[in-house]
């Protein structure tokens, strides 16, 4: 039986609440005799800052590098907003992605048939949507130099961020996206702003060059403004979308609304050696501590972990099927509640998935 170490990083806000539910699922899998999971816990974000003075302590990075996969809750909250930028909780998240060189972020936006009416969009628009957004995660404008705010000679301030991509960075994310598209509907749409941004002109050229290695995948290109519109006009046209760090950040949140709630969307961040899994939502300070957060995005992130890092795709399928069953039973956290369904809290939802698994 293989033995794997999973590092849990609950973080802030609803992070500890949703990670507690994921822990139940991991413990259940560990008890099935296929894999032995050792669950370790570490500090990140505001919780780490409060204890160590830094949102990403060195100890956490050591733990992450020793683990077979990392599962993160969420970071951030109003308490830490007055802090200097370098020690804000969000720097911990960007820092761990960078340190582990997690360049490939997979964000599936799949509409569960049971939740079609939970979307703010019309049923006929969202029904059948199954998109994988592949977002470049370790470069682009969130990391580019120069950056910062400077004061000019006339006393005015000037804020700068830089959108940078190298050929190698584009090649590796493009290759990952083509490989994923090859296992799905074989359609890849690369989203850029090549009409005004030179760095994404390079993006488009490199994606096209990599495309020659994947003749079976149909490659198309779309400007980001059009993609934002097409996503809510006719989402079924998309299979896999590959895009830059910031465009992917925005488009995947938009895509989340097709599914009804940001509380349903998992993600995987993959590098050549390491992998981190997390729900795409933040720490939801507005509902933290109330026991109402939806734990399903985190539980579905655990499913992705079994598929992409732990070589147990059948366990991933089982977890996803259990989530489906719970939705079939009509259980809903408040974010996906509709009249006629049964409102439950975080713990009851986690317990229901566990019961559906067993
Ligand atoms: P958010 O995703 O935390 O919340 C947006 C809205 O969605 C809120 O109304 C929230 O209640 C709701 N929501 C989010 N997750 C939910 C869940 N699981 N169940 C039910 N409802 C849920 O985004 P925000 O409000 O813009 O940011 C709050 C904090 O989180 C900020 O400090 C931000 O920097 C941080 N943040 C962290 C991450 C991350 O850790 N990956 C991502 C985004 C934002």
XYZ file of N, CA and C in Angstrom, residues 58-301:
732
model
N 9.072 29.915 6.451
C 9.984 28.954 5.803
C 9.563 27.510 6.110
N 9.119 27.295 7.361
C 8.697 25.960 7.799
C 7.581 25.399 6.889
N 6.665 26.287 6.475
C 5.562 25.852 5.607
C 6.097 25.387 4.254
N 7.087 26.125 3.738
C 7.659 25.730 2.442
C 8.383 24.396 2.551
N 9.062 24.188 3.690
C 9.757 22.907 3.894
C 8.721 21.787 3.926
N 7.640 21.997 4.690
C 6.574 20.983 4.767
C 5.997 20.705 3.380
N 5.766 21.784 2.605
C 5.140 21.634 1.283
C 6.041 20.840 0.341
N 7.357 21.097 0.428
C 8.288 20.402 -0.475
C 8.424 18.931 -0.097
N 8.146 18.628 1.172
C 8.249 17.221 1.596
C 6.953 16.453 1.361
N 5.867 17.180 1.142
C 4.566 16.514 1.005
C 4.360 16.020 -0.431
N 3.449 15.086 -0.596
C 3.104 14.614 -1.937
C 2.087 15.529 -2.592
N 1.334 16.261 -1.781
C 0.394 17.255 -2.316
C -0.005 18.178 -1.180
N -0.429 19.376 -1.551
C -0.856 20.379 -0.562
C -2.325 20.696 -0.814
N -3.098 20.793 0.271
C -4.497 21.221 0.163
C -4.659 22.507 0.966
N -5.061 23.575 0.283
C -5.164 24.879 0.936
C -6.622 25.322 1.043
N -6.966 25.980 2.168
C -8.316 26.508 2.342
C -8.441 27.855 1.643
N -8.132 28.928 2.339
C -8.157 30.266 1.737
C -7.384 31.204 2.648
N -6.962 32.326 2.109
C -6.239 33.302 2.925
C -6.854 34.687 2.792
N -6.598 35.518 3.793
C -6.989 36.931 3.710
C -8.156 37.281 4.602
N -8.353 38.588 4.733
C -9.462 39.079 5.540
C -9.201 40.509 5.967
N -10.253 41.216 6.392
C -10.122 42.643 6.718
C -9.099 42.922 7.810
N -8.940 41.957 8.734
C -8.012 42.153 9.850
C -6.589 42.473 9.368
N -6.207 41.881 8.215
C -4.822 42.033 7.759
C -4.675 43.062 6.639
N -5.794 43.706 6.253
C -5.718 44.652 5.137
C -4.806 45.855 5.409
N -4.727 46.355 6.679
C -3.838 47.503 6.905
C -2.349 47.152 6.843
N -1.996 45.870 6.777
C -0.581 45.482 6.802
C 0.134 45.923 5.529
N 1.461 46.101 5.634
C 2.216 46.394 4.410
C 2.029 45.260 3.397
N 2.047 45.628 2.139
C 1.769 44.706 1.042
C 2.581 43.406 1.126
N 3.880 43.511 1.516
C 4.768 42.339 1.495
C 4.362 41.272 2.502
N 3.629 41.648 3.559
C 3.271 40.637 4.563
C 1.764 40.394 4.612
N 1.050 40.854 3.591
C -0.386 40.555 3.531
C -0.575 39.065 3.283
N -1.684 38.502 3.778
C -1.941 37.071 3.605
C -1.831 36.605 2.155
N -2.333 37.434 1.218
C -2.337 37.042 -0.196
C -0.918 36.824 -0.728
N 0.061 37.527 -0.101
C 1.458 37.324 -0.528
C 1.893 35.900 -0.210
N 1.316 35.328 0.844
C 1.637 33.942 1.206
C 1.214 32.995 0.101
N 0.043 33.254 -0.453
C -0.484 32.388 -1.507
C 0.328 32.541 -2.788
N 0.564 33.797 -3.187
C 1.370 34.019 -4.388
C 2.768 33.441 -4.172
N 3.271 33.590 -2.935
C 4.622 33.110 -2.611
C 4.747 31.604 -2.730
N 3.761 30.865 -2.231
C 3.876 29.400 -2.276
C 3.736 28.913 -3.727
N 2.869 29.562 -4.501
C 2.733 29.178 -5.911
C 4.062 29.379 -6.635
N 4.703 30.510 -6.331
C 5.971 30.833 -7.002
C 7.067 29.876 -6.529
N 7.153 29.683 -5.194
C 8.240 28.861 -4.639
C 8.156 27.421 -5.136
N 6.952 26.916 -5.333
C 6.797 25.531 -5.794
C 6.723 25.466 -7.326
N 6.866 26.642 -7.951
C 6.820 26.751 -9.419
C 5.561 26.083 -9.984
N 4.431 26.466 -9.400
C 3.142 25.906 -9.834
C 2.631 26.767 -10.983
N 3.009 26.397 -12.181
C 2.716 27.282 -13.319
C 1.373 26.994 -13.980
N 0.778 25.841 -13.644
C -0.416 25.422 -14.389
C -1.611 25.281 -13.444
N -2.569 26.179 -13.598
C -3.739 26.191 -12.720
C -4.948 25.664 -13.499
N -5.504 24.564 -13.014
C -6.672 23.975 -13.672
C -7.914 24.382 -12.896
N -8.843 25.024 -13.584
C -10.088 25.459 -12.935
C -11.284 24.963 -13.738
N -11.799 23.809 -13.376
C -12.962 23.323 -14.104
C -14.208 24.116 -13.739
N -15.017 24.437 -14.716
C -16.321 25.069 -14.453
C -17.361 24.164 -15.092
N -17.849 23.250 -14.277
C -18.789 22.267 -14.779
C -20.132 22.500 -14.089
N -21.164 22.589 -14.878
C -22.479 22.843 -14.305
C -23.102 21.518 -13.860
N -23.357 21.398 -12.571
C -24.072 20.216 -12.077
C -25.525 20.348 -12.494
N -26.097 19.302 -13.120
C -27.482 19.416 -13.590
C -28.433 19.829 -12.467
N -28.132 19.388 -11.226
C -29.020 19.707 -10.096
C -29.011 21.195 -9.755
N -27.942 21.904 -10.218
C -27.801 23.315 -9.818
C -28.043 24.277 -10.969
N -28.546 23.751 -12.083
C -28.741 24.599 -13.258
C -29.519 25.850 -12.899
N -30.521 25.709 -12.042
C -31.353 26.871 -11.721
C -30.752 27.752 -10.621
N -29.613 27.338 -10.059
C -28.954 28.175 -9.045
C -28.129 29.268 -9.705
N -27.858 29.124 -10.997
C -27.089 30.149 -11.696
C -27.959 31.372 -11.919
N -27.308 32.530 -11.953
C -28.065 33.749 -12.240
C -28.385 33.838 -13.732
N -27.769 32.947 -14.508
C -28.026 32.941 -15.952
C -29.129 31.939 -16.276
N -29.692 32.103 -17.472
C -30.818 31.255 -17.847
C -30.396 29.803 -18.015
N -31.315 28.896 -17.648
C -31.094 27.463 -17.767
C -30.573 27.077 -19.156
N -31.215 27.618 -20.225
C -30.827 27.198 -21.577
C -29.418 27.677 -21.947
N -28.911 28.678 -21.230
C -27.544 29.143 -21.501
C -26.520 28.245 -20.806
N -26.778 27.920 -19.532
C -25.731 27.245 -18.738
C -25.769 25.717 -18.827
N -26.919 25.169 -19.133
C -27.076 23.713 -19.142
C -26.003 23.045 -20.006
N -25.358 22.026 -19.468
C -24.380 21.268 -20.259
C -22.991 21.887 -20.298
N -22.799 23.020 -19.610
C -21.473 23.661 -19.617
C -20.440 22.785 -18.911
N -19.318 22.584 -19.561
C -18.221 21.812 -18.966
C -16.915 22.367 -19.537
N -16.376 23.364 -18.832
C -15.193 24.073 -19.337
C -14.020 23.825 -18.399
N -12.838 23.646 -18.960
C -11.638 23.619 -18.134
C -10.822 24.866 -18.469
N -10.699 25.745 -17.478
C -9.861 26.929 -17.682
C -8.450 26.574 -17.214
N -7.486 26.708 -18.114
C -6.076 26.460 -17.777
C -5.401 27.820 -17.700
N -5.096 28.213 -16.466
C -4.561 29.552 -16.227
C -3.067 29.474 -15.911
N -2.258 30.303 -16.583
C -0.836 30.386 -16.253
C -0.740 31.028 -14.872
N 0.076 30.468 -13.988
C -0.021 30.873 -12.590
C 1.236 31.471 -11.976
N 2.383 31.313 -12.629
C 3.588 31.730 -11.907
C 4.294 32.907 -12.568
N 3.636 33.503 -13.569
C 4.294 34.636 -14.226
C 3.227 35.670 -14.603
N 3.532 36.484 -15.602
C 2.562 37.493 -16.019
C 2.567 38.711 -15.109
N 1.503 39.473 -15.166
C 1.488 40.800 -14.527
C 1.514 40.723 -12.991
N 1.119 39.586 -12.400
C 1.141 39.498 -10.941
C 2.571 39.377 -10.397
N 3.505 39.032 -11.272
C 4.885 38.840 -10.811
C 5.890 39.761 -11.509
N 5.501 40.343 -12.655
C 6.449 41.082 -13.485
C 7.091 42.273 -12.780
N 8.338 42.522 -13.136
C 9.071 43.689 -12.627
C 9.320 44.633 -13.797
N 9.391 45.952 -13.610
C 9.209 46.643 -12.344
C 7.764 46.679 -11.882
N 7.612 46.844 -10.566
C 6.300 46.991 -9.964
C 6.407 47.966 -8.793
N 5.292 48.535 -8.414
C 5.322 49.388 -7.230
C 4.649 50.726 -7.465
N 4.661 51.522 -6.417
C 4.099 52.876 -6.499
C 5.218 53.841 -6.142
N 5.491 54.781 -7.033
C 6.564 55.747 -6.762
C 5.993 57.160 -6.740
N 6.710 58.033 -6.042
C 6.289 59.434 -6.009
C 7.164 60.215 -6.978
N 6.525 60.930 -7.876
C 7.254 61.682 -8.891
C 7.729 63.025 -8.324
N 8.599 63.679 -9.098
C 9.182 64.956 -8.654
C 8.094 65.996 -8.369
N 6.991 65.925 -9.120
C 5.919 66.912 -8.914
C 4.971 66.523 -7.787
N 5.318 65.427 -7.063
C 4.506 65.018 -5.914
C 3.402 64.046 -6.275
N 3.158 63.894 -7.583
C 2.132 62.945 -8.025
C 2.662 61.520 -7.838
N 1.733 60.565 -7.651
C 2.191 59.184 -7.517
C 1.986 58.421 -8.824
N 2.800 57.379 -9.019
C 2.725 56.598 -10.260
C 2.788 55.115 -9.893
N 1.759 54.370 -10.263
C 1.719 52.933 -9.981
C 2.084 52.138 -11.225
N 2.917 51.105 -11.036
C 3.401 50.336 -12.185
C 3.295 48.843 -11.923
N 2.764 48.103 -12.901
C 2.904 46.651 -12.928
C 3.275 46.265 -14.341
N 3.924 45.115 -14.482
C 4.491 44.765 -15.778
C 4.024 43.388 -16.218
N 3.536 43.301 -17.440
C 3.079 42.018 -17.975
C 4.210 41.381 -18.783
N 4.827 40.351 -18.215
C 5.981 39.720 -18.862
C 5.719 38.233 -19.086
N 6.019 37.736 -20.258
C 6.035 36.289 -20.515
C 7.224 35.921 -21.388
N 7.899 34.831 -21.049
C 8.987 34.343 -21.900
C 8.457 33.173 -22.736
N 9.185 32.860 -23.785
C 8.788 31.748 -24.660
C 8.610 30.470 -23.852
N 9.573 30.191 -22.963
C 9.527 28.943 -22.198
C 8.274 28.879 -21.312
N 7.961 30.015 -20.703
C 6.780 30.050 -19.826
C 5.498 29.780 -20.616
N 5.431 30.325 -21.822
C 4.223 30.124 -22.636
C 4.176 28.682 -23.151
N 5.345 28.187 -23.569
C 5.386 26.815 -24.116
C 4.874 25.793 -23.108
N 5.321 25.921 -21.853
C 4.955 24.857 -20.907
C 3.483 24.908 -20.527
N 2.907 26.096 -20.421
C 1.472 26.151 -20.092
C 0.650 25.715 -21.313
N 1.118 26.090 -22.503
C 0.393 25.691 -23.722
C 0.396 24.168 -23.850
N 1.559 23.572 -23.619
C 1.661 22.109 -23.727
C 0.707 21.419 -22.738
N 0.670 21.935 -21.493
C -0.240 21.347 -20.496
C -1.674 21.441 -20.988
N -2.037 22.598 -21.549
C -3.422 22.806 -21.994
C -3.761 21.902 -23.173
N -2.833 21.774 -24.109
C -3.092 20.876 -25.255
C -3.271 19.439 -24.766
N -2.431 19.026 -23.808
C -2.544 17.638 -23.297
C -3.910 17.406 -22.668
N -4.378 18.394 -21.903
C -5.690 18.249 -21.256
C -6.793 18.226 -22.315
N -6.687 19.122 -23.300
C -7.704 19.163 -24.364
C -7.746 17.821 -25.096
N -6.571 17.204 -25.248
C -6.511 15.928 -25.974
C -7.295 14.833 -25.256
N -7.475 14.979 -23.916
C -8.233 13.964 -23.155
C -9.715 14.328 -23.074
N -10.114 15.479 -23.646
C -11.507 15.924 -23.544
C -12.124 16.029 -24.942
N -12.697 17.186 -25.261
C -13.366 17.341 -26.573
C -12.411 17.761 -27.693
N -11.117 17.872 -27.343
C -10.071 18.212 -28.322
C -10.260 19.611 -28.927
N -10.745 20.535 -28.081
C -10.899 21.922 -28.538
C -10.189 22.836 -27.554
N -9.241 23.618 -28.045
C -8.520 24.536 -27.152
C -8.678 25.960 -27.662
N -9.127 26.849 -26.788
C -9.242 28.263 -27.138
C -8.210 29.045 -26.318
N -7.294 29.702 -26.989
C -6.292 30.502 -26.298
C -6.782 31.949 -26.229
N -6.817 32.486 -25.015
C -7.365 33.839 -24.813
C -6.224 34.823 -24.554
N -6.207 35.905 -25.325
C -5.141 36.899 -25.178
C -5.686 38.287 -25.486
N -4.785 39.236 -25.608
C -5.168 40.592 -26.027
C -4.083 41.021 -27.009
N -3.895 40.145 -28.020
C -2.773 40.326 -28.948
C -2.932 41.574 -29.809
N -4.140 42.155 -29.824
C -4.319 43.369 -30.622
C -3.716 44.603 -29.965
N -3.498 44.560 -28.632
C -2.910 45.742 -27.989
C -1.711 45.442 -27.083
N -1.518 44.191 -26.678
C -0.424 43.886 -25.753
C 0.621 43.003 -26.455
N 1.826 43.547 -26.611
C 2.872 42.805 -27.324
C 3.178 41.472 -26.645
N 3.172 41.475 -25.297
C 3.529 40.226 -24.611
C 2.518 39.126 -24.947
N 1.267 39.503 -25.230
C 0.313 38.448 -25.584
C 0.301 38.183 -27.096
N 0.944 39.079 -27.853
C 1.190 38.753 -29.272
C 2.174 37.577 -29.301
N 3.189 37.672 -28.436
C 4.141 36.561 -28.321
C 3.409 35.316 -27.837
N 2.532 35.487 -26.848
C 1.728 34.378 -26.315
C 1.051 33.629 -27.469
N 0.377 34.397 -28.326
C -0.385 33.771 -29.411
C 0.547 33.011 -30.372
N 1.686 33.637 -30.706
C 2.611 33.002 -31.654
C 3.155 31.691 -31.071
N 3.496 31.708 -29.781
C 4.074 30.506 -29.166
C 3.016 29.409 -29.044
N 1.790 29.782 -28.664
C 0.717 28.782 -28.560
C 0.498 28.117 -29.930
N 0.537 28.925 -30.990
C 0.356 28.360 -32.334
C 1.495 27.398 -32.677
N 2.714 27.768 -32.296
C 3.863 26.898 -32.589
C 3.729 25.576 -31.832
N 3.342 25.642 -30.541
C 3.175 24.412 -29.750
C 2.041 23.566 -30.347
N 1.044 24.231 -30.892
C -0.109 23.549 -31.470
C 0.276 22.552 -32.560
N 1.406 22.817 -33.232
C 1.847 21.898 -34.309
C 2.150 20.508 -33.751
N 2.463 20.450 -32.429
C 2.739 19.134 -31.803
C 1.442 18.375 -31.523
N 0.308 19.065 -31.625
C -0.986 18.448 -31.267
C -1.998 18.597 -32.408
N -1.728 17.925 -33.526
C -2.590 18.126 -34.698
C -4.048 17.705 -34.469
N -4.290 16.856 -33.460
C -5.670 16.396 -33.222
C -6.513 17.403 -32.449
N -5.852 18.413 -31.862
C -6.599 19.390 -31.059
C -6.875 20.627 -31.917
N -8.145 21.020 -31.991
C -8.515 22.209 -32.764
C -8.219 23.449 -31.929
N -7.310 24.298 -32.416
C -6.902 25.497 -31.679
C -7.616 26.725 -32.243
N -8.164 27.535 -31.335
C -8.729 28.819 -31.765
C -8.180 29.906 -30.844
N -8.368 31.154 -31.220
C -7.872 32.281 -30.426
C -9.007 33.272 -30.212
N -8.990 33.911 -29.047
C -10.035 34.886 -28.771
C -9.441 36.018 -27.929
N -9.848 37.258 -28.202
C -9.431 38.359 -27.345
C -10.201 38.260 -26.033
N -9.570 38.711 -24.960
C -10.145 38.490 -23.636
C -11.496 39.188 -23.452
N -11.665 40.355 -24.061
C -12.946 41.060 -23.889
C -14.076 40.266 -24.543
N -13.775 39.713 -25.730
C -14.777 38.877 -26.394
C -15.022 37.595 -25.587
N -13.946 37.017 -25.046
C -14.087 35.772 -24.268
C -14.995 36.005 -23.055
N -14.837 37.166 -22.418
C -15.672 37.478 -21.250
C -17.141 37.504 -21.652
N -17.396 38.009 -22.870
C -18.777 38.078 -23.356
C -19.278 36.685 -23.769
N -18.445 35.959 -24.543
C -18.863 34.647 -25.053
C -19.142 33.648 -23.917
N -18.397 33.806 -22.817
C -18.567 32.883 -21.684
C -19.979 32.903 -21.131
N -20.591 34.080 -21.148
C -21.970 34.136 -20.618
C -23.009 34.125 -21.733
N -22.564 34.320 -22.995
C -23.505 34.278 -24.121
C -23.763 32.832 -24.530
N -22.649 32.078 -24.695
C -22.785 30.715 -25.208
C -21.638 29.846 -24.656
N -21.700 29.529 -23.344
C -20.555 28.841 -22.719
C -20.272 27.451 -23.292
N -21.278 26.802 -23.843
C -21.053 25.431 -24.355
C -20.086 25.394 -25.533
N -19.785 26.557 -26.144
C -18.836 26.562 -27.266
C -17.419 26.219 -26.791
N -17.162 26.344 -25.461
C -15.799 26.137 -24.964
C -15.601 24.730 -24.413
N -14.396 24.204 -24.658
C -13.982 22.955 -24.011
C -12.841 23.309 -23.046
N -11.654 23.594 -23.589
C -10.538 24.029 -22.737
C -10.140 25.445 -23.153
N -9.929 26.298 -22.151
C -9.445 27.664 -22.389
C -8.060 27.769 -21.764
N -7.093 28.294 -22.507
C -5.780 28.539 -21.895
C -5.513 30.034 -21.949
N -5.042 30.579 -20.835
C -4.832 32.031 -20.821
C -3.809 32.455 -19.765
N -3.532 33.753 -19.762
C -2.511 34.305 -18.867
C -3.034 34.339 -17.425
N -2.131 34.685 -16.540
C -2.428 34.681 -15.105
C -3.627 35.577 -14.759
N -3.571 36.836 -15.154
C -4.653 37.756 -14.763
C -5.944 37.485 -15.532
N -5.845 37.224 -16.847
C -7.068 36.936 -17.602
C -7.735 35.674 -17.044
N -6.911 34.688 -16.673
C -7.449 33.431 -16.141
C -8.114 33.634 -14.786
N -7.534 34.516 -13.997
C -8.084 34.842 -12.682
C -9.511 35.376 -12.861
N -9.646 36.313 -13.777
C -10.935 36.987 -13.971
C -11.934 36.062 -14.669
N -11.499 35.420 -15.755
C -12.436 34.585 -16.524
C -12.917 33.378 -15.716
N -12.050 32.827 -14.860
C -12.504 31.651 -14.108
C -13.503 32.039 -13.023
N -13.386 33.239 -12.471
C -14.422 33.700 -11.533
C -15.736 33.931 -12.273
N -15.620 34.473 -13.473
C -16.828 34.677 -14.279
C -17.468 33.320 -14.585
N -16.616 32.358 -14.972
C -17.127 31.024 -15.307
C -17.799 30.375 -14.100
N -17.329 30.759 -12.895
C -17.899 30.147 -11.692
C -19.385 30.474 -11.573
N -19.781 31.623 -12.091
C -21.188 32.016 -11.980
C -22.093 31.164 -12.872
N -21.489 30.528 -13.890
C -22.277 29.619 -14.726
C -22.731 28.437 -13.877
N -21.903 28.092 -12.885
C -22.170 26.893 -12.099
C -23.053 27.184 -10.893
N -23.388 28.428 -10.668
C -24.291 28.742 -9.558
C -23.579 29.349 -8.384
N -22.416 28.812 -7.996
C -21.732 29.389 -6.848
C -20.242 29.156 -6.922
N -19.511 30.160 -6.497
C -18.061 30.051 -6.379
C -17.717 28.947 -5.363
N -18.661 28.624 -4.507
C -18.449 27.581 -3.494
C -18.431 26.165 -4.055
N -18.624 26.028 -5.381
C -18.644 24.702 -6.004
C -17.375 24.408 -6.804
N -16.484 25.417 -6.943
C -15.413 25.244 -7.922
C -14.054 24.906 -7.317
N -13.529 23.739 -7.661
C -12.214 23.336 -7.174
C -11.115 23.852 -8.099
N -9.878 23.661 -7.707
C -8.779 23.953 -8.630
C -7.562 23.131 -8.259
N -6.712 22.966 -9.269
C -5.426 22.304 -9.055
C -4.361 23.234 -9.593
N -3.254 23.359 -8.862
C -2.120 24.137 -9.353
C -0.942 23.183 -9.438
N -0.506 22.952 -10.667
C 0.488 21.907 -10.892
C 1.805 22.495 -11.387
N 2.891 21.914 -10.917
C 4.215 22.270 -11.417
C 4.885 21.011 -11.916
N 6.189 21.130 -12.222
C 6.866 19.916 -12.680
C 7.088 18.937 -11.523
N 7.200 19.434 -10.269
C 7.442 18.542 -9.118
C 6.346 18.565 -8.069
N 5.708 19.722 -7.893
C 4.789 19.874 -6.766
C 3.374 20.155 -7.247
N 2.421 20.012 -6.318
C 1.026 20.298 -6.682
C 0.276 20.818 -5.472
N -0.573 21.790 -5.713
C -1.381 22.381 -4.643
C -2.833 22.435 -5.114
N -3.733 22.069 -4.221
C -5.160 22.020 -4.553
C -5.898 22.977 -3.630
N -6.863 23.693 -4.191
C -7.612 24.661 -3.370
C -8.922 25.007 -4.065
N -9.939 25.383 -3.271
C -11.142 25.929 -3.892
C -10.777 27.267 -4.519
N -11.544 27.707 -5.532
C -11.129 28.974 -6.168
C -11.578 30.192 -5.369
N -12.491 29.984 -4.412
C -12.978 31.149 -3.677
C -11.981 31.608 -2.622
N -12.261 32.767 -2.047
C -11.408 33.315 -1.005
C -11.894 32.916 0.382
N -11.504 33.716 1.372
C -11.741 33.347 2.765
C -13.133 33.755 3.254
N -13.920 34.383 2.384
C -15.320 34.754 2.665
C -15.512 35.290 4.081
N -14.846 36.407 4.427
C -14.955 36.927 5.800
C -16.393 37.218 6.199
N -17.253 37.507 5.191
C -18.650 37.845 5.513
C -19.420 36.684 6.119
N -18.971 35.446 5.894
C -19.707 34.300 6.458
C -18.823 33.439 7.368
N -17.568 33.856 7.575
C -16.647 33.044 8.384
C -17.180 32.868 9.801
N -17.037 31.674 10.332
C -17.430 31.394 11.709
C -18.908 31.103 11.877
N -19.683 31.185 10.786
C -21.129 30.956 10.900
C -21.532 29.524 10.577
N -20.574 28.725 10.104
C -20.887 27.320 9.794
C -21.776 27.155 8.574
N -21.725 28.122 7.648
C -22.599 28.036 6.471
C -21.820 27.935 5.155
N -20.489 27.959 5.232
C -19.690 27.923 4.002
C -19.903 26.595 3.269
N -19.891 26.671 1.973
C -20.033 25.471 1.146
C -18.678 24.752 1.087
N -18.598 23.512 1.577
C -17.315 22.811 1.556
C -17.085 22.022 0.264
N -18.045 22.079 -0.686
C -17.956 21.182 -1.845
C -16.792 21.518 -2.778
N -16.459 22.813 -2.933
C -15.319 23.160 -3.795
C -14.040 22.535 -3.238
N -13.930 22.519 -1.912
C -12.728 21.947 -1.290
C -12.736 20.430 -1.424
N -13.897 19.824 -1.240
C -14.002 18.364 -1.375
C -13.726 17.959 -2.832
N -14.208 18.768 -3.783
C -13.924 18.472 -5.189
C -12.443 18.709 -5.521
N -11.791 19.604 -4.762
C -10.339 19.791 -4.926
C -9.601 18.539 -4.474
